[in-house]
mmCIF file of C-alpha atoms in Angstrom:
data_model
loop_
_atom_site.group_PDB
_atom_site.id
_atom_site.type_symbol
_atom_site.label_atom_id
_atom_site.label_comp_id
_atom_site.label_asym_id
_atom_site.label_seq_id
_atom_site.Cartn_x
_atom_site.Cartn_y
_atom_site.Cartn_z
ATOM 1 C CA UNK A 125 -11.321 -10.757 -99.022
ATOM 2 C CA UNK A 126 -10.436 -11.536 -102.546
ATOM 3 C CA UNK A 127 -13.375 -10.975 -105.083
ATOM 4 C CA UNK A 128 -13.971 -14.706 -105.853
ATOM 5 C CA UNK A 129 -14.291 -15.372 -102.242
ATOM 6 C CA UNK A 130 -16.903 -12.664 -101.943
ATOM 7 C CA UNK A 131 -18.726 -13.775 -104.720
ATOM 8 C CA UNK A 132 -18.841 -16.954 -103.469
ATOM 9 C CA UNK A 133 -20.290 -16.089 -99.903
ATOM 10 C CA UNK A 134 -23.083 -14.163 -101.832
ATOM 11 C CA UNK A 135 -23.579 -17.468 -103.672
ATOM 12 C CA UNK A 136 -23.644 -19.045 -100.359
ATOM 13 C CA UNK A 137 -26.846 -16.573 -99.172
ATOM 14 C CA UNK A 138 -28.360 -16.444 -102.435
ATOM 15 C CA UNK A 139 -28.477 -20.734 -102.705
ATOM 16 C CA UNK A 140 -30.251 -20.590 -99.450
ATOM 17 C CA UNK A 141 -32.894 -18.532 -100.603
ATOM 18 C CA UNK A 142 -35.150 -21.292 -101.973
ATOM 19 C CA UNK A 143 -35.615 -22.974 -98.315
ATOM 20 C CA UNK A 144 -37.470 -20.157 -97.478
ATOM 21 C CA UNK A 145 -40.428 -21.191 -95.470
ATOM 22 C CA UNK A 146 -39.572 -24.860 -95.846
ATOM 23 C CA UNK A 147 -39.884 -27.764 -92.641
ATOM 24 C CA UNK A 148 -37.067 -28.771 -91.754
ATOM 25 C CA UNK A 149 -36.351 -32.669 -90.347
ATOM 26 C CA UNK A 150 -33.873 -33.903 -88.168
ATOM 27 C CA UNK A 151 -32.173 -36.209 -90.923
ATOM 28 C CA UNK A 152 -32.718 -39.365 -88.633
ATOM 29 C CA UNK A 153 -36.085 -39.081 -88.225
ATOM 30 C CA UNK A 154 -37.029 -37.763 -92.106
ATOM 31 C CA UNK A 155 -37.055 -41.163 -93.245
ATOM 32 C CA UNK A 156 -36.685 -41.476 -97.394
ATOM 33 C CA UNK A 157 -36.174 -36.429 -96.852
ATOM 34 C CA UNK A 158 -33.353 -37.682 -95.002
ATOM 35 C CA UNK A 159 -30.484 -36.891 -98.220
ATOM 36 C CA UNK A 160 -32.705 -33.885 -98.989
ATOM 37 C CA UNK A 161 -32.683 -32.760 -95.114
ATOM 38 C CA UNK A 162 -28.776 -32.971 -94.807
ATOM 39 C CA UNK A 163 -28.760 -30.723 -98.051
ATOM 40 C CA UNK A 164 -31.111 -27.980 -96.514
ATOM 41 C CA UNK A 165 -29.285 -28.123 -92.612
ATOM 42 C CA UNK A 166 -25.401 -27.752 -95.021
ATOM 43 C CA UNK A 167 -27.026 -24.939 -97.240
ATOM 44 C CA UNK A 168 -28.684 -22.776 -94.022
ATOM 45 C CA UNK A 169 -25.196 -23.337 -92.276
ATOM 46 C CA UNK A 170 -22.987 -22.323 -95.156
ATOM 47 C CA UNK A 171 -25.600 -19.410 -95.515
ATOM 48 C CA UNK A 172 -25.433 -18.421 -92.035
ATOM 49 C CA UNK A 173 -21.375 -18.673 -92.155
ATOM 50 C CA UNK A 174 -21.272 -16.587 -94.932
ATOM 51 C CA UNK A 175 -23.458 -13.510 -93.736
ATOM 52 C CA UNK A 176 -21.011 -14.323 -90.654
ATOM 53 C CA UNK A 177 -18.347 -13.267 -92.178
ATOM 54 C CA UNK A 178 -19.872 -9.772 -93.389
ATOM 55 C CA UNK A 179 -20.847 -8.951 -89.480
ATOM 56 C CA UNK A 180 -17.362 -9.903 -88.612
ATOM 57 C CA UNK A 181 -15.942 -7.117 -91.799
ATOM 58 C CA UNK A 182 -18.285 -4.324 -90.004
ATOM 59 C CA UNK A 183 -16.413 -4.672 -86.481
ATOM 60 C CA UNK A 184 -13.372 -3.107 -88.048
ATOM 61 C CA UNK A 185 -15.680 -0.299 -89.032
ATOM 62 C CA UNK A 186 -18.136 -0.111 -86.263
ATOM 63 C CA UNK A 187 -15.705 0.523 -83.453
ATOM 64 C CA UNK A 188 -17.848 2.070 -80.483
ATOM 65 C CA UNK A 189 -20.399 -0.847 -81.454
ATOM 66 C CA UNK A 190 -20.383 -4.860 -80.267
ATOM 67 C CA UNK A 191 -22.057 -7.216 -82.951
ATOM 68 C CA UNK A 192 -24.859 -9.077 -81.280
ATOM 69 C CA UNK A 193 -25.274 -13.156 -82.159
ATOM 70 C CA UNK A 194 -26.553 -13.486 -86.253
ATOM 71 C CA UNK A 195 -29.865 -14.712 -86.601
ATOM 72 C CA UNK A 196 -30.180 -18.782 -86.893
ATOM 73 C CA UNK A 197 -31.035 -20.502 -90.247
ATOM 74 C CA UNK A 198 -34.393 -21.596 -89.097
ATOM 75 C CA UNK A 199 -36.791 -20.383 -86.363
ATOM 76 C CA UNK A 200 -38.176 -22.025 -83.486
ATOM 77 C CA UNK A 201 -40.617 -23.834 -85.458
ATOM 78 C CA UNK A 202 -37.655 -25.119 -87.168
ATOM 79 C CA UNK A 203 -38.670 -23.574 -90.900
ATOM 80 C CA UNK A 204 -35.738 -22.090 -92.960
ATOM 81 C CA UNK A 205 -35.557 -18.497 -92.390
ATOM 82 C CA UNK A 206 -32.813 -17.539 -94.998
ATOM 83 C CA UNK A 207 -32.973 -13.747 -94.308
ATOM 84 C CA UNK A 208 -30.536 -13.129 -91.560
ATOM 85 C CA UNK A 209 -29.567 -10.551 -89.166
ATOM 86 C CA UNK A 210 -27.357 -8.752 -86.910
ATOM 87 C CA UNK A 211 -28.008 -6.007 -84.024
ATOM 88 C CA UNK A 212 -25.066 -3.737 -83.096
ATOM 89 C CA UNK A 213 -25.066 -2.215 -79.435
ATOM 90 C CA UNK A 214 -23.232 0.559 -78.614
ATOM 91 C CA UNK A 215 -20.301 -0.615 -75.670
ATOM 92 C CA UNK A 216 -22.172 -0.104 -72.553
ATOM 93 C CA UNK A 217 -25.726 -0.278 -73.680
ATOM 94 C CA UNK A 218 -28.283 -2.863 -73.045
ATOM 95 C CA UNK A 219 -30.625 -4.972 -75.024
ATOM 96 C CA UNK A 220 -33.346 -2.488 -74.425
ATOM 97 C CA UNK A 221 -31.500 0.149 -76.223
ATOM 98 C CA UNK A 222 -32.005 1.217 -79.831
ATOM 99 C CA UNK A 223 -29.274 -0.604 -81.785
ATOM 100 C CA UNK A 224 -27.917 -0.767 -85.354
ATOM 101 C CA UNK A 225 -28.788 -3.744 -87.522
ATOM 102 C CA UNK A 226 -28.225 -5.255 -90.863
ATOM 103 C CA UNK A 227 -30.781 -7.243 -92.497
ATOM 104 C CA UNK A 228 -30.724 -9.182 -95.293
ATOM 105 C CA UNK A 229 -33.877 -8.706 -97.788
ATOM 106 C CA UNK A 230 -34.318 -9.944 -100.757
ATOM 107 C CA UNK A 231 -35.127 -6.625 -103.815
ATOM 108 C CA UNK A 232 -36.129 -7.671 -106.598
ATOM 109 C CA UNK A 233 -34.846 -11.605 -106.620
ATOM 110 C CA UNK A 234 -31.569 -10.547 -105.021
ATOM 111 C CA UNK A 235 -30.215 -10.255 -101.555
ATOM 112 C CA UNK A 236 -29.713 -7.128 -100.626
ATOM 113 C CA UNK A 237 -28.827 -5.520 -97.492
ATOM 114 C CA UNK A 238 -31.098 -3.323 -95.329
ATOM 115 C CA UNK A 239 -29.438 -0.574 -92.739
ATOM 116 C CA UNK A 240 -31.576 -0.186 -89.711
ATOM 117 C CA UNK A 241 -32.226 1.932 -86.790
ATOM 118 C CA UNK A 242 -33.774 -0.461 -84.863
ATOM 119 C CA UNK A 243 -34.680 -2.325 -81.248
ATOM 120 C CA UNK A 244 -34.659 -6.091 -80.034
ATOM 121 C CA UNK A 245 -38.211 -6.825 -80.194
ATOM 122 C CA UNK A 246 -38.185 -9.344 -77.505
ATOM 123 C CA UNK A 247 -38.476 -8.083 -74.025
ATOM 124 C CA UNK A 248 -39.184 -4.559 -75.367
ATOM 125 C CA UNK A 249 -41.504 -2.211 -73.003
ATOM 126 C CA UNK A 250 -43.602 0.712 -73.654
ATOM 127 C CA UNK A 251 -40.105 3.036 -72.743
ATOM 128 C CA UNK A 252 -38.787 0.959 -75.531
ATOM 129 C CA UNK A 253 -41.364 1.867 -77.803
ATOM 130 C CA UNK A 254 -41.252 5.467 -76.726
ATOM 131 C CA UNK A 255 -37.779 5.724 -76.900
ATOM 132 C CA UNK A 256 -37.856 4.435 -80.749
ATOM 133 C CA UNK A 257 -40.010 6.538 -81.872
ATOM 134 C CA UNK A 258 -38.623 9.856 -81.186
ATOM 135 C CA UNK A 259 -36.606 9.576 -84.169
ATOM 136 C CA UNK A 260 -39.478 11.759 -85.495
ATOM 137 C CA UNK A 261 -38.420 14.286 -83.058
ATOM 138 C CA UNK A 262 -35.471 14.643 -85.675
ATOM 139 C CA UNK A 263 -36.332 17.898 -88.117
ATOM 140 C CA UNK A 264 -35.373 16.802 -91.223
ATOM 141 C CA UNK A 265 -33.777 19.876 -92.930
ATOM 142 C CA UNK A 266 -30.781 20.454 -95.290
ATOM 143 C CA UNK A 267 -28.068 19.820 -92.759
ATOM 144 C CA UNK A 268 -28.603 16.010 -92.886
ATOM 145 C CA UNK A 269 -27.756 13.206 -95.566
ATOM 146 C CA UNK A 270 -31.100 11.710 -95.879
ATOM 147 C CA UNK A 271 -30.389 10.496 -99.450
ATOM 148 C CA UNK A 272 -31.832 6.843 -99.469
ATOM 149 C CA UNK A 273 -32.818 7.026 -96.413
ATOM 150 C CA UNK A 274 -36.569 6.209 -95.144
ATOM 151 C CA UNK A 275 -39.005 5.528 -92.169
ATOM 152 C CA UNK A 276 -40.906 1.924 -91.622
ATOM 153 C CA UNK A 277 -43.813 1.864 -89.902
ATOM 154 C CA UNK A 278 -45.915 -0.489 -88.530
ATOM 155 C CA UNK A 279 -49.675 0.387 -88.515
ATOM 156 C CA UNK A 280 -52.467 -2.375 -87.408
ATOM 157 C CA UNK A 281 -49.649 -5.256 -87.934
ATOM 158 C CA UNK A 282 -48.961 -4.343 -91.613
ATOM 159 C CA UNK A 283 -45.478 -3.307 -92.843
ATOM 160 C CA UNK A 284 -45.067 0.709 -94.728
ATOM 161 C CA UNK A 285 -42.602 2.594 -95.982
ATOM 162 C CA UNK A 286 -42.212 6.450 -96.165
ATOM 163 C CA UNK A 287 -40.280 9.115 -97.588
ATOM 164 C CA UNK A 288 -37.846 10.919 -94.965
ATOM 165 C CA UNK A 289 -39.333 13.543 -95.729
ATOM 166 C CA UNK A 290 -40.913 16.852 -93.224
ATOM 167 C CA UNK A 291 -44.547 15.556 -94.797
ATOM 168 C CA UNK A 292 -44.412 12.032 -93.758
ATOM 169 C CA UNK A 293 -42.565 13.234 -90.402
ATOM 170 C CA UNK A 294 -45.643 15.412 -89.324
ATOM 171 C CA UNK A 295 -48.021 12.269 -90.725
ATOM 172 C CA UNK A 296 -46.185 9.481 -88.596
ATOM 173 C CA UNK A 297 -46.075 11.444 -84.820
ATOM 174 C CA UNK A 298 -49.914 12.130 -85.597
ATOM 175 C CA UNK A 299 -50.274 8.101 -86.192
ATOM 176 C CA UNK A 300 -48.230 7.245 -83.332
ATOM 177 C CA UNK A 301 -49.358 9.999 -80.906
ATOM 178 C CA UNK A 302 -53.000 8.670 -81.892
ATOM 179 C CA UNK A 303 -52.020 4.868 -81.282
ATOM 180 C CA UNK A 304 -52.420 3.469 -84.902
ATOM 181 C CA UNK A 305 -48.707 3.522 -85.855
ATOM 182 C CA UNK A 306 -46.743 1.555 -82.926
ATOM 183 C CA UNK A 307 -43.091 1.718 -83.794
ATOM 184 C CA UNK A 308 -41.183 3.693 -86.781
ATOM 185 C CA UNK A 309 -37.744 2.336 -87.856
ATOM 186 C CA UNK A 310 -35.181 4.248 -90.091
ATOM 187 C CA UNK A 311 -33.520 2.262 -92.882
ATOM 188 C CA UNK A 312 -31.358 2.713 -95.576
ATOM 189 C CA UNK A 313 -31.086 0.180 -98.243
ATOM 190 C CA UNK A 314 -28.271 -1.490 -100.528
ATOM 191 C CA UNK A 315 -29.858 -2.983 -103.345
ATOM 192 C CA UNK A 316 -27.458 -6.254 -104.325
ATOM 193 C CA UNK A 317 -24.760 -7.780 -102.613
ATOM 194 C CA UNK A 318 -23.473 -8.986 -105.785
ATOM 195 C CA UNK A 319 -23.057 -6.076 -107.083
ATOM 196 C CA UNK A 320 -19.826 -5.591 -104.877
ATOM 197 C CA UNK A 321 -16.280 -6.464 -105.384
ATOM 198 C CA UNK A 322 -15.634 -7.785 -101.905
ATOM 199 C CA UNK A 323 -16.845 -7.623 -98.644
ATOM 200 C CA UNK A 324 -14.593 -4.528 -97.769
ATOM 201 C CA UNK A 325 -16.108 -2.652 -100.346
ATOM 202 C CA UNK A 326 -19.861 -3.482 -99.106
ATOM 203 C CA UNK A 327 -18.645 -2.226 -95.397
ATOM 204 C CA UNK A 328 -18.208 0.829 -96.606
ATOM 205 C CA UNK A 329 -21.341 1.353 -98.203
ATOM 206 C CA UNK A 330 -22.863 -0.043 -94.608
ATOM 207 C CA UNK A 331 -21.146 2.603 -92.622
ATOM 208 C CA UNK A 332 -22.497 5.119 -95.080
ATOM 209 C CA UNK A 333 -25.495 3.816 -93.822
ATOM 210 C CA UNK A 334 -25.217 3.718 -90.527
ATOM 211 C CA UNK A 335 -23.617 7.369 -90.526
ATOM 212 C CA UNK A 336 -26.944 8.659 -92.180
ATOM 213 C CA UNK A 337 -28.658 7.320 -89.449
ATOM 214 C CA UNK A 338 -26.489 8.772 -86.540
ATOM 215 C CA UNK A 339 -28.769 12.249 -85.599
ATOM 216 C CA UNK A 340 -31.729 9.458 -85.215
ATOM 217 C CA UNK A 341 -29.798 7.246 -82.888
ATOM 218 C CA UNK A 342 -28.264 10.594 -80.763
ATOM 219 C CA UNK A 343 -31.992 11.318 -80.552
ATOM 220 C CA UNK A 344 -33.186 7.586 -78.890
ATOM 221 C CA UNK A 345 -30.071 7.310 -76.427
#
């Protein structure tokens, strides 16, 4: 994809940023919202199209892997959710298997990208959970590329990050094996979307990503 085109779909995710949170209205039923309604329902769908486009760049880099649906542009409570996502599943897995993801967050003002490790939260089980979290089982010594890369937890419903790191390793499987961490992710983050020349070029730093996080997915399977 030529650069202008890129930057364009990163305009496209960035304009949608704004709705965040927002009600959305059917346009014939928001009355004198309807204008402003058709503007939010164009700007989620151009959004959504455009961080389509990046899922459909990683296919040609993800080959063992088959890109799930992308998230939609509002939730079930029909509010503008402009941080979408994707889960890749390894050819012959199932939706209770630990997947690959991309996520878009915003750092610092800007879409970024997040690089997960990661499960389908919906119809998950306690094997699920299990099965997640033995990416601590994964000694982190000198062999691996861990540069970037960190844990999230999730202890009593709130959101942490940690070093990947042997310290925080031993401090997590104590929280978990004592019941006040529940799951632990792996990420790796890219800071800006902008800051790449084209979608190509962002791919690449994704399957960085995702090879970083390859000895914590052997360990899950």
């Amino acid at each position: 994809m030529r650069e202008n085109n890129w930057k364009q779909k990163v305009a496209q995710m960035e304009n949608y940023l704004p709705y965040q949170g927002k009600k959305y209205i059917a346009p014939s039923k928001a009355g004198e919202q309807a204008v402003e309604m058709e503007e939010f329902k164009l700007a989620g769908q151009e959004a959504r199209k455009a961080f389509q486009t990046l899922v459909a760049s990683l296919l040609g880099v993800t080959n063992d892997f088959r890109a799930d649906r992308v998230s939609a542009w509002m939730n079930q409570a029909q509010v503008g959710r402009p941080h979408f996502w994707c889960y890749f599943f390894l050819e012959g897995g199932t939706r209770l298997d630990s997947t690959f993801a991309v996520r878009l967050k915003t750092i610092e003002g800007r879409l970024g990208i997040s690089c997960e490790l990661s499960f389908i939260e919906r119809g998950s089980t306690p094997e699920t959970l299990a099965r997640q979290n033995r990416v601590l089982e994964v000694l982190l010594d000198e062999s691996l590329d861990l540069d970037g890369v960190y844990y999230w937890a999730q202890i009593s419903g709130e959101s942490y990050f940690y070093n990947a790191d042997e310290r925080s390793r031993q401090s997590l499987t104590e929280l978990v094996e004592v019941g006040s961490a529940r799951k632990v992710l792996m990420k790796y983050d890219i800071p800006t979307l902008a800051d790449f020349a084209s979608v190509e070029e962002l791919s690449t730093e994704i399957q960085k990503g995702f090879n970083k996080l390859i000895p914590f997915f052997e360990v899950t399977r």
